[in-house]
mmCIF file of C-alpha atoms in Angstrom:
data_model
loop_
_atom_site.group_PDB
_atom_site.id
_atom_site.type_symbol
_atom_site.label_atom_id
_atom_site.label_comp_id
_atom_site.label_asym_id
_atom_site.label_seq_id
_atom_site.Cartn_x
_atom_site.Cartn_y
_atom_site.Cartn_z
ATOM 1 C CA MET A 214 26.351 25.861 5.682
ATOM 2 C CA LEU A 215 27.481 24.320 2.510
ATOM 3 C CA THR A 216 29.282 26.125 -0.292
ATOM 4 C CA LYS A 217 27.854 25.978 -3.633
ATOM 5 C CA LYS A 218 30.726 23.604 -4.503
ATOM 6 C CA GLY A 219 30.049 21.640 -1.644
ATOM 7 C CA ALA A 220 26.548 20.795 -2.129
ATOM 8 C CA ALA A 221 27.048 19.871 -5.567
ATOM 9 C CA THR A 222 29.603 17.225 -4.100
ATOM 10 C CA ARG A 223 27.194 16.197 -1.677
ATOM 11 C CA GLN A 224 24.648 15.727 -4.181
ATOM 12 C CA ARG A 225 26.824 13.720 -6.539
ATOM 13 C CA ILE A 226 27.321 11.412 -3.544
ATOM 14 C CA ILE A 227 23.693 10.935 -2.863
ATOM 15 C CA GLU A 228 22.864 10.430 -6.699
ATOM 16 C CA ALA A 229 25.642 7.684 -6.995
ATOM 17 C CA ALA A 230 24.372 6.141 -3.684
ATOM 18 C CA ALA A 231 20.953 6.029 -5.438
ATOM 19 C CA ASP A 232 22.249 4.370 -8.616
ATOM 20 C CA GLU A 233 24.218 1.920 -6.521
ATOM 21 C CA ILE A 234 21.438 1.101 -4.434
ATOM 22 C CA ARG A 235 19.145 0.538 -7.323
ATOM 23 C CA ASP A 236 21.578 -1.723 -9.032
ATOM 24 C CA HIS A 237 22.837 -3.947 -6.130
ATOM 25 C CA GLY A 238 20.300 -3.200 -3.179
ATOM 26 C CA ALA A 239 20.800 -1.194 -0.082
ATOM 27 C CA GLY A 240 22.335 -4.140 1.744
ATOM 28 C CA ALA A 241 24.791 -4.788 -1.019
ATOM 29 C CA ALA A 242 26.010 -1.225 -1.796
ATOM 30 C CA THR A 243 29.153 -0.540 -0.233
ATOM 31 C CA LEU A 244 30.581 3.077 0.577
ATOM 32 C CA ASP A 245 33.875 1.957 -1.471
ATOM 33 C CA ASP A 246 31.433 1.441 -4.601
ATOM 34 C CA ILE A 247 29.435 4.771 -3.761
ATOM 35 C CA CYS A 248 32.949 6.555 -3.747
ATOM 36 C CA ARG A 249 34.139 5.062 -7.254
ATOM 37 C CA ARG A 250 30.760 5.811 -8.799
ATOM 38 C CA SER A 251 30.823 9.270 -7.501
ATOM 39 C CA GLY A 252 34.582 9.975 -8.112
ATOM 40 C CA THR A 253 34.940 11.004 -4.492
ATOM 41 C CA GLY A 254 37.411 10.163 -1.851
ATOM 42 C CA LYS A 255 36.174 8.365 1.211
ATOM 43 C CA SER A 256 37.280 11.196 3.480
ATOM 44 C CA GLN A 257 34.837 13.714 1.505
ATOM 45 C CA LEU A 258 32.353 11.164 1.888
ATOM 46 C CA PHE A 259 32.674 11.176 5.668
ATOM 47 C CA HIS A 260 33.071 15.090 5.576
ATOM 48 C CA TYR A 261 29.472 15.353 4.088
ATOM 49 C CA PHE A 262 27.973 12.041 5.837
ATOM 50 C CA PRO A 263 30.188 12.143 9.379
ATOM 51 C CA GLU A 264 27.716 9.319 10.567
ATOM 52 C CA GLY A 265 28.333 7.065 7.687
ATOM 53 C CA LYS A 266 26.285 4.716 5.587
ATOM 54 C CA GLU A 267 23.248 5.201 7.573
ATOM 55 C CA GLN A 268 23.262 9.118 7.561
ATOM 56 C CA LEU A 269 23.786 8.478 3.691
ATOM 57 C CA LEU A 270 20.883 6.203 3.311
ATOM 58 C CA LEU A 271 18.786 8.428 4.876
ATOM 59 C CA ALA A 272 19.816 11.390 2.602
ATOM 60 C CA VAL A 273 19.128 9.342 -0.318
ATOM 61 C CA ALA A 274 15.621 8.231 1.064
ATOM 62 C CA GLU A 275 14.983 12.171 1.362
ATOM 63 C CA TRP A 276 16.402 12.516 -2.516
ATOM 64 C CA GLU A 277 14.096 9.353 -3.715
ATOM 65 C CA ALA A 278 11.069 10.956 -2.012
ATOM 66 C CA GLY A 279 11.681 14.105 -3.596
ATOM 67 C CA GLN A 280 12.046 12.548 -6.922
ATOM 68 C CA VAL A 281 8.355 11.201 -6.534
ATOM 69 C CA ILE A 282 6.960 14.395 -6.470
ATOM 70 C CA GLU A 283 9.391 15.912 -9.163
ATOM 71 C CA ASP A 284 8.429 13.002 -11.433
ATOM 72 C CA GLN A 285 4.890 14.343 -11.316
ATOM 73 C CA GLN A 286 5.550 17.844 -12.518
ATOM 74 C CA PRO A 287 4.648 20.260 -13.741
ATOM 75 C CA TYR A 288 1.135 18.720 -13.477
ATOM 76 C CA LEU A 289 0.864 17.852 -9.780
ATOM 77 C CA GLY A 290 1.837 21.402 -8.952
ATOM 78 C CA ARG A 291 -0.841 23.215 -11.104
ATOM 79 C CA LEU A 292 -4.072 20.887 -11.077
ATOM 80 C CA THR A 293 -6.208 23.584 -12.283
ATOM 81 C CA THR A 294 -7.898 22.274 -15.464
ATOM 82 C CA TRP A 295 -9.480 18.903 -16.164
ATOM 83 C CA GLU A 296 -6.632 18.581 -18.978
ATOM 84 C CA ALA A 297 -4.018 18.867 -16.287
ATOM 85 C CA TRP A 298 -5.664 16.302 -13.958
ATOM 86 C CA GLU A 299 -5.966 13.997 -17.245
ATOM 87 C CA LYS A 300 -2.142 14.629 -17.887
ATOM 88 C CA TRP A 301 -0.977 14.180 -14.337
ATOM 89 C CA ARG A 302 -3.137 11.017 -14.105
ATOM 90 C CA ASP A 303 -1.227 9.597 -17.268
ATOM 91 C CA VAL A 304 2.149 10.691 -16.002
ATOM 92 C CA VAL A 305 1.519 8.766 -12.335
ATOM 93 C CA VAL A 306 0.510 5.621 -14.247
ATOM 94 C CA ARG A 307 3.271 5.753 -16.546
ATOM 95 C CA ARG A 308 5.786 6.355 -13.947
ATOM 96 C CA TYR A 309 4.616 3.628 -11.808
ATOM 97 C CA ARG A 310 4.365 0.965 -14.658
ATOM 98 C CA ARG A 311 7.833 1.862 -15.672
ATOM 99 C CA GLN A 312 9.062 1.352 -11.998
ATOM 100 C CA GLY A 313 7.137 -1.979 -11.650
ATOM 101 C CA VAL A 314 7.726 -4.117 -8.914
ATOM 102 C CA HIS A 315 10.870 -2.597 -7.211
ATOM 103 C CA CYS A 316 10.425 0.748 -5.501
ATOM 104 C CA PRO A 317 13.695 2.300 -4.679
ATOM 105 C CA LEU A 318 12.248 4.317 -1.893
ATOM 106 C CA GLY A 319 10.532 1.213 -0.430
ATOM 107 C CA VAL A 320 13.996 -0.336 -0.422
ATOM 108 C CA LEU A 321 15.490 2.355 1.557
ATOM 109 C CA ILE A 322 12.947 2.725 3.854
ATOM 110 C CA THR A 323 13.040 -1.174 4.703
ATOM 111 C CA GLU A 324 16.723 -0.806 5.202
ATOM 112 C CA ILE A 325 16.500 2.101 7.549
ATOM 113 C CA GLY A 326 13.969 0.436 9.234
ATOM 114 C CA ARG A 327 10.146 0.974 8.685
ATOM 115 C CA HIS A 328 9.122 1.836 12.029
ATOM 116 C CA THR A 329 12.128 4.105 12.944
ATOM 117 C CA PRO A 330 11.471 7.719 13.453
ATOM 118 C CA ALA A 331 13.841 8.636 10.514
ATOM 119 C CA ALA A 332 11.967 6.466 8.188
ATOM 120 C CA GLN A 333 8.621 7.574 9.153
ATOM 121 C CA ALA A 334 9.415 11.280 8.999
ATOM 122 C CA VAL A 335 10.638 10.694 5.318
ATOM 123 C CA THR A 336 7.222 8.829 4.459
ATOM 124 C CA ARG A 337 5.176 11.264 6.172
ATOM 125 C CA GLN A 338 6.678 14.370 4.475
ATOM 126 C CA LEU A 339 6.236 12.669 1.112
ATOM 127 C CA LEU A 340 2.514 11.984 1.727
ATOM 128 C CA GLU A 341 2.034 15.301 3.277
ATOM 129 C CA GLN A 342 3.883 17.135 0.208
ATOM 130 C CA TRP A 343 1.822 15.120 -2.200
ATOM 131 C CA GLN A 344 -1.451 15.433 -0.646
ATOM 132 C CA ARG A 345 -1.037 19.246 -0.123
ATOM 133 C CA GLN A 346 -0.470 19.611 -3.922
ATOM 134 C CA VAL A 347 -3.569 17.585 -4.609
ATOM 135 C CA GLN A 348 -5.477 19.496 -2.203
ATOM 136 C CA ALA A 349 -4.512 22.831 -3.715
ATOM 137 C CA GLY A 350 -5.655 21.505 -7.070
ATOM 138 C CA ILE A 351 -9.100 20.742 -5.422
ATOM 139 C CA GLU A 352 -9.352 24.217 -3.949
ATOM 140 C CA ASP A 353 -8.398 25.740 -7.143
ATOM 141 C CA MET A 354 -11.149 23.769 -9.108
ATOM 142 C CA ARG A 355 -13.681 24.498 -6.614
ATOM 143 C CA GLU A 356 -12.885 28.276 -6.755
ATOM 144 C CA SER A 357 -13.388 28.047 -10.552
ATOM 145 C CA GLY A 358 -16.762 25.930 -10.034
ATOM 146 C CA ASP A 359 -15.194 23.040 -11.958
ATOM 147 C CA ILE A 360 -15.524 20.929 -8.438
ATOM 148 C CA GLY A 361 -18.712 21.086 -6.498
ATOM 149 C CA ARG A 362 -18.359 23.158 -3.502
ATOM 150 C CA ASP A 363 -19.506 20.011 -1.167
ATOM 151 C CA VAL A 364 -16.287 18.207 -1.871
ATOM 152 C CA ASP A 365 -14.060 18.485 0.957
ATOM 153 C CA PRO A 366 -10.373 19.025 -0.386
ATOM 154 C CA VAL A 367 -8.755 17.605 2.867
ATOM 155 C CA ARG A 368 -10.744 14.390 3.004
ATOM 156 C CA ALA A 369 -10.905 14.363 -0.956
ATOM 157 C CA SER A 370 -6.999 14.816 -1.252
ATOM 158 C CA ALA A 371 -6.511 12.212 1.568
ATOM 159 C CA ALA A 372 -8.646 9.411 -0.106
ATOM 160 C CA LEU A 373 -6.785 10.079 -3.379
ATOM 161 C CA ILE A 374 -3.301 9.575 -2.017
ATOM 162 C CA ALA A 375 -4.523 6.463 -0.525
ATOM 163 C CA ALA A 376 -6.037 5.114 -3.826
ATOM 164 C CA ILE A 377 -2.536 5.820 -5.481
ATOM 165 C CA GLN A 378 -0.722 4.126 -2.424
ATOM 166 C CA GLY A 379 -2.908 1.085 -2.880
ATOM 167 C CA GLY A 380 -2.670 1.005 -6.611
ATOM 168 C CA VAL A 381 1.000 0.922 -6.483
ATOM 169 C CA THR A 382 1.483 -1.562 -3.798
ATOM 170 C CA ILE A 383 -0.952 -4.088 -5.872
ATOM 171 C CA LEU A 384 1.189 -3.082 -8.937
ATOM 172 C CA MET A 385 4.465 -3.964 -6.764
ATOM 173 C CA SER A 386 3.117 -7.353 -5.801
ATOM 174 C CA THR A 387 1.226 -8.094 -9.121
ATOM 175 C CA GLY A 388 3.080 -6.188 -11.934
ATOM 176 C CA SER A 389 -0.246 -5.047 -13.157
ATOM 177 C CA ALA A 390 -1.333 -1.241 -13.099
ATOM 178 C CA ASP A 391 -5.258 -2.365 -13.347
ATOM 179 C CA HIS A 392 -5.955 -1.406 -9.820
ATOM 180 C CA LEU A 393 -4.131 1.850 -9.949
ATOM 181 C CA GLU A 394 -5.742 2.849 -13.156
ATOM 182 C CA ALA A 395 -9.171 1.990 -11.896
ATOM 183 C CA ALA A 396 -8.651 3.873 -8.606
ATOM 184 C CA LEU A 397 -7.609 7.218 -10.539
ATOM 185 C CA ASP A 398 -10.145 6.733 -13.102
ATOM 186 C CA LEU A 399 -12.982 6.310 -10.691
ATOM 187 C CA TYR A 400 -11.490 9.160 -8.371
ATOM 188 C CA LEU A 401 -11.784 11.516 -11.276
ATOM 189 C CA ASP A 402 -15.216 10.553 -11.916
ATOM 190 C CA TYR A 403 -16.099 11.366 -8.381
ATOM 191 C CA LEU A 404 -14.464 14.773 -8.629
ATOM 192 C CA ARG A 405 -16.084 15.591 -11.908
ATOM 193 C CA GLY A 406 -19.497 14.779 -10.125
ATOM 194 C CA GLY A 407 -19.991 12.463 -13.028
ATOM 195 C CA VAL A 408 -21.203 9.413 -11.223
ATOM 196 C CA PRO A 409 -24.104 7.741 -12.570
ATOM 197 C CA VAL A 410 -27.021 8.241 -10.144
ATOM 198 C CA PRO A 411 -29.256 5.073 -9.467
ATOM 199 C CA GLY A 412 -32.284 4.543 -11.164
ATOM 200 C CA MET B 750 -5.957 -36.805 2.535
ATOM 201 C CA LEU B 751 -5.706 -36.085 6.277
ATOM 202 C CA THR B 752 -7.995 -37.565 8.506
ATOM 203 C CA LYS B 753 -10.196 -35.183 10.726
ATOM 204 C CA LYS B 754 -7.708 -35.676 13.391
ATOM 205 C CA GLY B 755 -4.935 -35.041 11.378
ATOM 206 C CA ALA B 756 -6.357 -31.834 9.887
ATOM 207 C CA ALA B 757 -7.234 -30.588 13.438
ATOM 208 C CA THR B 758 -3.454 -31.240 14.471
ATOM 209 C CA ARG B 759 -2.097 -29.528 11.420
ATOM 210 C CA GLN B 760 -4.373 -26.513 11.915
ATOM 211 C CA ARG B 761 -3.207 -26.457 15.587
ATOM 212 C CA ILE B 762 0.376 -26.141 14.449
ATOM 213 C CA ILE B 763 -0.429 -23.455 12.123
ATOM 214 C CA GLU B 764 -2.159 -21.261 14.570
ATOM 215 C CA ALA B 765 0.493 -21.898 17.127
ATOM 216 C CA ALA B 766 3.052 -20.881 14.554
ATOM 217 C CA ALA B 767 0.750 -17.593 13.863
ATOM 218 C CA ASP B 768 0.848 -16.643 17.364
ATOM 219 C CA GLU B 769 4.480 -17.463 17.848
ATOM 220 C CA ILE B 770 5.033 -15.159 14.800
ATOM 221 C CA ARG B 771 2.986 -12.334 16.042
ATOM 222 C CA ASP B 772 4.695 -12.331 19.392
ATOM 223 C CA HIS B 773 8.385 -12.835 18.075
ATOM 224 C CA GLY B 774 8.759 -12.241 14.346
ATOM 225 C CA ALA B 775 9.037 -14.757 11.693
ATOM 226 C CA GLY B 776 12.743 -14.680 11.872
ATOM 227 C CA ALA B 777 12.815 -15.648 15.690
ATOM 228 C CA ALA B 778 9.976 -18.028 15.790
ATOM 229 C CA THR B 779 11.716 -21.486 15.961
ATOM 230 C CA LEU B 780 10.060 -24.800 15.225
ATOM 231 C CA ASP B 781 10.910 -25.967 18.735
ATOM 232 C CA ASP B 782 8.816 -22.999 20.135
ATOM 233 C CA ILE B 783 6.084 -23.835 17.726
ATOM 234 C CA CYS B 784 5.889 -27.507 18.762
ATOM 235 C CA ARG B 785 5.943 -26.355 22.422
ATOM 236 C CA ARG B 786 3.051 -24.089 21.705
ATOM 237 C CA SER B 787 1.140 -26.499 19.755
ATOM 238 C CA GLY B 788 1.759 -29.246 22.107
ATOM 239 C CA THR B 789 3.034 -31.412 19.212
ATOM 240 C CA GLY B 790 6.201 -33.273 18.568
ATOM 241 C CA LYS B 791 8.857 -32.480 16.141
ATOM 242 C CA SER B 792 8.081 -35.570 14.173
ATOM 243 C CA GLN B 793 4.536 -34.844 13.794
ATOM 244 C CA LEU B 794 5.501 -31.276 12.718
ATOM 245 C CA PHE B 795 7.664 -32.833 9.900
ATOM 246 C CA HIS B 796 4.741 -35.199 9.123
ATOM 247 C CA TYR B 797 2.668 -32.170 8.054
ATOM 248 C CA PHE B 798 5.311 -30.122 7.008
ATOM 249 C CA PRO B 799 8.009 -32.326 5.444
ATOM 250 C CA GLU B 800 10.020 -29.382 4.200
ATOM 251 C CA GLY B 801 10.002 -27.694 7.458
ATOM 252 C CA LYS B 802 9.856 -24.147 8.380
ATOM 253 C CA GLU B 803 9.560 -22.443 4.940
ATOM 254 C CA GLN B 804 6.385 -24.753 4.084
ATOM 255 C CA LEU B 805 5.128 -23.993 7.372
ATOM 256 C CA LEU B 806 5.602 -20.297 7.125
ATOM 257 C CA LEU B 807 3.837 -20.436 3.688
ATOM 258 C CA ALA B 808 0.781 -22.337 5.335
ATOM 259 C CA VAL B 809 0.730 -19.723 8.015
ATOM 260 C CA ALA B 810 0.503 -16.931 5.279
ATOM 261 C CA GLU B 811 -2.431 -18.557 3.587
ATOM 262 C CA TRP B 812 -4.317 -18.676 7.059
ATOM 263 C CA GLU B 813 -3.662 -15.414 7.903
ATOM 264 C CA ALA B 814 -4.723 -14.141 4.326
ATOM 265 C CA GLY B 815 -7.971 -16.164 5.118
ATOM 266 C CA GLN B 816 -8.306 -14.372 8.618
ATOM 267 C CA VAL B 817 -8.276 -11.078 6.450
ATOM 268 C CA ILE B 818 -11.389 -12.049 4.711
ATOM 269 C CA GLU B 819 -12.987 -13.817 7.745
ATOM 270 C CA ASP B 820 -12.699 -10.722 10.058
ATOM 271 C CA GLN B 821 -14.673 -8.892 7.673
ATOM 272 C CA GLN B 822 -17.747 -11.372 7.592
ATOM 273 C CA PRO B 823 -20.634 -11.437 7.486
ATOM 274 C CA TYR B 824 -20.766 -7.991 5.823
ATOM 275 C CA LEU B 825 -18.414 -8.723 3.098
ATOM 276 C CA GLY B 826 -20.167 -11.780 1.846
ATOM 277 C CA ARG B 827 -23.535 -9.990 1.695
ATOM 278 C CA LEU B 828 -23.074 -6.495 0.662
ATOM 279 C CA THR B 829 -26.669 -6.543 -0.499
ATOM 280 C CA THR B 830 -27.969 -3.200 1.515
ATOM 281 C CA TRP B 831 -26.443 0.177 2.305
ATOM 282 C CA GLU B 832 -26.646 -0.807 5.812
ATOM 283 C CA ALA B 833 -24.249 -3.818 5.227
ATOM 284 C CA TRP B 834 -21.829 -1.576 3.443
ATOM 285 C CA GLU B 835 -21.941 0.949 6.183
ATOM 286 C CA LYS B 836 -21.396 -1.893 8.747
ATOM 287 C CA TRP B 837 -18.588 -3.594 6.670
ATOM 288 C CA ARG B 838 -16.842 -0.222 6.288
ATOM 289 C CA ASP B 839 -16.647 0.102 10.230
ATOM 290 C CA VAL B 840 -15.590 -3.230 10.361
ATOM 291 C CA VAL B 841 -12.807 -2.850 8.055
ATOM 292 C CA VAL B 842 -11.522 0.491 9.824
ATOM 293 C CA ARG B 843 -11.940 -1.021 13.424
ATOM 294 C CA ARG B 844 -9.826 -4.192 12.070
ATOM 295 C CA TYR B 845 -6.966 -2.072 10.973
ATOM 296 C CA ARG B 846 -7.050 0.288 13.706
ATOM 297 C CA ARG B 847 -6.631 -2.739 16.146
ATOM 298 C CA GLN B 848 -3.906 -4.099 13.902
ATOM 299 C CA GLY B 849 -2.063 -0.980 14.007
ATOM 300 C CA VAL B 850 1.562 -0.677 12.499
ATOM 301 C CA HIS B 851 2.201 -4.502 12.441
ATOM 302 C CA CYS B 852 0.423 -6.615 9.533
ATOM 303 C CA PRO B 853 0.910 -10.151 10.372
ATOM 304 C CA LEU B 854 0.605 -11.194 6.895
ATOM 305 C CA GLY B 855 3.011 -8.618 5.428
ATOM 306 C CA VAL B 856 5.577 -9.983 8.091
ATOM 307 C CA LEU B 857 5.056 -13.437 6.470
ATOM 308 C CA ILE B 858 5.224 -12.310 3.057
ATOM 309 C CA THR B 859 8.515 -10.328 3.606
ATOM 310 C CA GLU B 860 10.130 -13.370 5.510
ATOM 311 C CA ILE B 861 8.986 -15.844 2.255
ATOM 312 C CA GLY B 862 10.299 -13.237 -0.180
ATOM 313 C CA ARG B 863 7.934 -10.689 -1.461
ATOM 314 C CA HIS B 864 9.031 -11.364 -5.089
ATOM 315 C CA THR B 865 8.859 -15.286 -4.968
ATOM 316 C CA PRO B 866 6.029 -16.944 -6.648
ATOM 317 C CA ALA B 867 4.677 -18.629 -3.605
ATOM 318 C CA ALA B 868 4.115 -15.344 -1.827
ATOM 319 C CA GLN B 869 2.735 -13.507 -4.848
ATOM 320 C CA ALA B 870 0.316 -16.337 -5.159
ATOM 321 C CA VAL B 871 -0.920 -15.823 -1.619
ATOM 322 C CA THR B 872 -1.341 -11.989 -2.127
ATOM 323 C CA ARG B 873 -2.992 -12.613 -5.370
ATOM 324 C CA GLN B 874 -5.478 -14.986 -4.223
ATOM 325 C CA LEU B 875 -6.352 -12.809 -1.215
ATOM 326 C CA LEU B 876 -6.872 -9.763 -3.593
ATOM 327 C CA GLU B 877 -8.852 -11.749 -5.923
ATOM 328 C CA GLN B 878 -11.000 -13.312 -3.387
ATOM 329 C CA TRP B 879 -11.739 -9.976 -1.763
ATOM 330 C CA GLN B 880 -12.293 -8.080 -4.733
ATOM 331 C CA ARG B 881 -14.721 -10.738 -5.847
ATOM 332 C CA GLN B 882 -16.918 -10.321 -2.845
ATOM 333 C CA VAL B 883 -17.089 -6.494 -3.298
ATOM 334 C CA GLN B 884 -17.849 -6.991 -6.835
ATOM 335 C CA ALA B 885 -20.694 -9.414 -6.104
ATOM 336 C CA GLY B 886 -22.235 -6.557 -3.694
ATOM 337 C CA ILE B 887 -21.870 -3.964 -6.279
ATOM 338 C CA GLU B 888 -23.852 -6.419 -8.923
ATOM 339 C CA ASP B 889 -26.425 -7.347 -6.533
ATOM 340 C CA MET B 890 -27.071 -3.463 -5.619
ATOM 341 C CA ARG B 891 -27.159 -2.495 -9.310
ATOM 342 C CA GLU B 892 -29.829 -5.269 -9.970
ATOM 343 C CA SER B 893 -32.003 -3.722 -6.903
ATOM 344 C CA GLY B 894 -31.476 -0.273 -8.384
ATOM 345 C CA ASP B 895 -29.529 0.823 -5.371
ATOM 346 C CA ILE B 896 -26.322 1.467 -7.545
ATOM 347 C CA GLY B 897 -26.308 3.189 -10.859
ATOM 348 C CA ARG B 898 -26.337 0.525 -14.113
ATOM 349 C CA ASP B 899 -23.240 2.659 -15.474
ATOM 350 C CA VAL B 900 -20.868 1.811 -12.514
ATOM 351 C CA ASP B 901 -18.501 -0.953 -13.571
ATOM 352 C CA PRO B 902 -18.710 -3.690 -11.104
ATOM 353 C CA VAL B 903 -15.029 -4.929 -12.056
ATOM 354 C CA ARG B 904 -13.269 -1.530 -12.020
ATOM 355 C CA ALA B 905 -15.259 -0.060 -9.365
ATOM 356 C CA SER B 906 -14.359 -3.181 -7.046
ATOM 357 C CA ALA B 907 -10.713 -2.840 -8.414
ATOM 358 C CA ALA B 908 -10.424 0.673 -7.201
ATOM 359 C CA LEU B 909 -11.946 -0.173 -4.031
ATOM 360 C CA ILE B 910 -9.518 -2.812 -3.239
ATOM 361 C CA ALA B 911 -6.941 -0.259 -4.229
ATOM 362 C CA ALA B 912 -8.336 2.398 -1.790
ATOM 363 C CA ILE B 913 -8.191 -0.076 1.393
ATOM 364 C CA GLN B 914 -4.819 -1.236 0.517
ATOM 365 C CA GLY B 915 -3.442 2.237 0.448
ATOM 366 C CA GLY B 916 -5.164 3.455 3.383
ATOM 367 C CA VAL B 917 -3.971 0.583 5.287
ATOM 368 C CA THR B 918 -0.345 0.836 4.042
ATOM 369 C CA ILE B 919 -0.468 4.511 5.301
ATOM 370 C CA LEU B 920 -2.145 3.502 8.674
ATOM 371 C CA MET B 921 1.028 1.261 9.144
ATOM 372 C CA SER B 922 3.345 3.892 8.472
ATOM 373 C CA THR B 923 1.926 6.762 10.275
ATOM 374 C CA GLY B 924 -0.513 5.017 12.749
ATOM 375 C CA SER B 925 -3.403 7.132 11.748
ATOM 376 C CA ALA B 926 -6.627 5.728 10.061
ATOM 377 C CA ASP B 927 -7.736 9.198 8.598
ATOM 378 C CA HIS B 928 -6.693 7.977 4.980
ATOM 379 C CA LEU B 929 -8.594 4.639 4.999
ATOM 380 C CA GLU B 930 -11.626 6.418 6.492
ATOM 381 C CA ALA B 931 -11.369 8.919 3.891
ATOM 382 C CA ALA B 932 -10.948 6.805 0.988
ATOM 383 C CA LEU B 933 -13.867 4.559 2.267
ATOM 384 C CA ASP B 934 -16.202 7.165 2.774
ATOM 385 C CA LEU B 935 -15.643 8.807 -0.573
ATOM 386 C CA TYR B 936 -16.003 5.512 -2.158
ATOM 387 C CA LEU B 937 -19.354 4.886 -0.671
ATOM 388 C CA ASP B 938 -20.216 8.475 -1.778
ATOM 389 C CA TYR B 939 -19.352 7.564 -5.216
ATOM 390 C CA LEU B 940 -21.533 4.222 -5.280
ATOM 391 C CA ARG B 941 -24.564 5.870 -3.610
ATOM 392 C CA GLY B 942 -24.223 8.522 -6.743
ATOM 393 C CA GLY B 943 -24.130 11.037 -3.958
ATOM 394 C CA VAL B 944 -21.616 13.245 -5.294
ATOM 395 C CA PRO B 945 -21.781 16.951 -5.408
ATOM 396 C CA VAL B 946 -22.235 18.098 -8.808
ATOM 397 C CA PRO B 947 -20.418 21.419 -9.798
ATOM 398 C CA GLY B 948 -22.074 24.625 -9.639
#
């Protein structure tokens, strides 16, 4: 159990490492640079991360994953009106536009090793947390009658997470947010039940 | 301009390289192994790929991108009935389930360098070609009255490509096709105009 001061120091190291990695890449970021940036000594760093860089990278990945969710608040956590859904949609597009072609979390996952259990756990937890909050929003809107009872919250939230993930992946390879925006808009149309019926 | 025999030899080298990369990774695949596997000499290989491995990797990436489209035929090329859409949906899910967590094209794009113009051109062309065929299907179905006139074929095809991309990315990190299937099914519901209206 860390003291309050200990937790703050650990967090300062993590955020300094995150900045260092954003600036120079995960491979080039050295423990010396991270110590300098966070104003901590190397023995302090090894106190909090006894296994060294690998353990620190994982902590940074967990923190970056948390930021993905954090950046979407307060909207993602209370998708209880169409206004909240629209604002959340705009926040997501703006966030990923600003991020552009370089994903800090993706860099870390690649460095840790995409197929390692540790990296997969970080990715899985992020997806689950994200999807759970979308699902809660759909359930609330079903309760209030704004979303039809036949929309399955589990499958519909899974589809939305896929749509965002794909839009972001395409943005990262093309630099354009068109696919992300189209996917989000079409999805909101679907939820609203406002789909043009043939004929 | 290659002779017919020349084109066949070039293609044999590309496919041998593709197999070698699928088996051992892009980094580990050597030109010697690729020559052995394709039954060609090194001078022949350099005749077709004078710039060596880098040029060959790019040709393999283009070929793998073509395979992504090819694997979805004949359905993707003629999405003119709901039956064709359903069959195509199943082919996509089956293809990516079989592929699992290792994407041959992704490996090549990473090796060439995700942010290089050459890699981006391969990705962009694949997305455009894929999206164009989906768009043609939506346009056909609008003509025949099976899809509502208010569905925008450009935005709707962009959204679908994003949904598939995301579903596949999640499949590659979790091993589960749930997100891909949910995204495709919800999207087909949208196109059919079969979305449950609130109330």
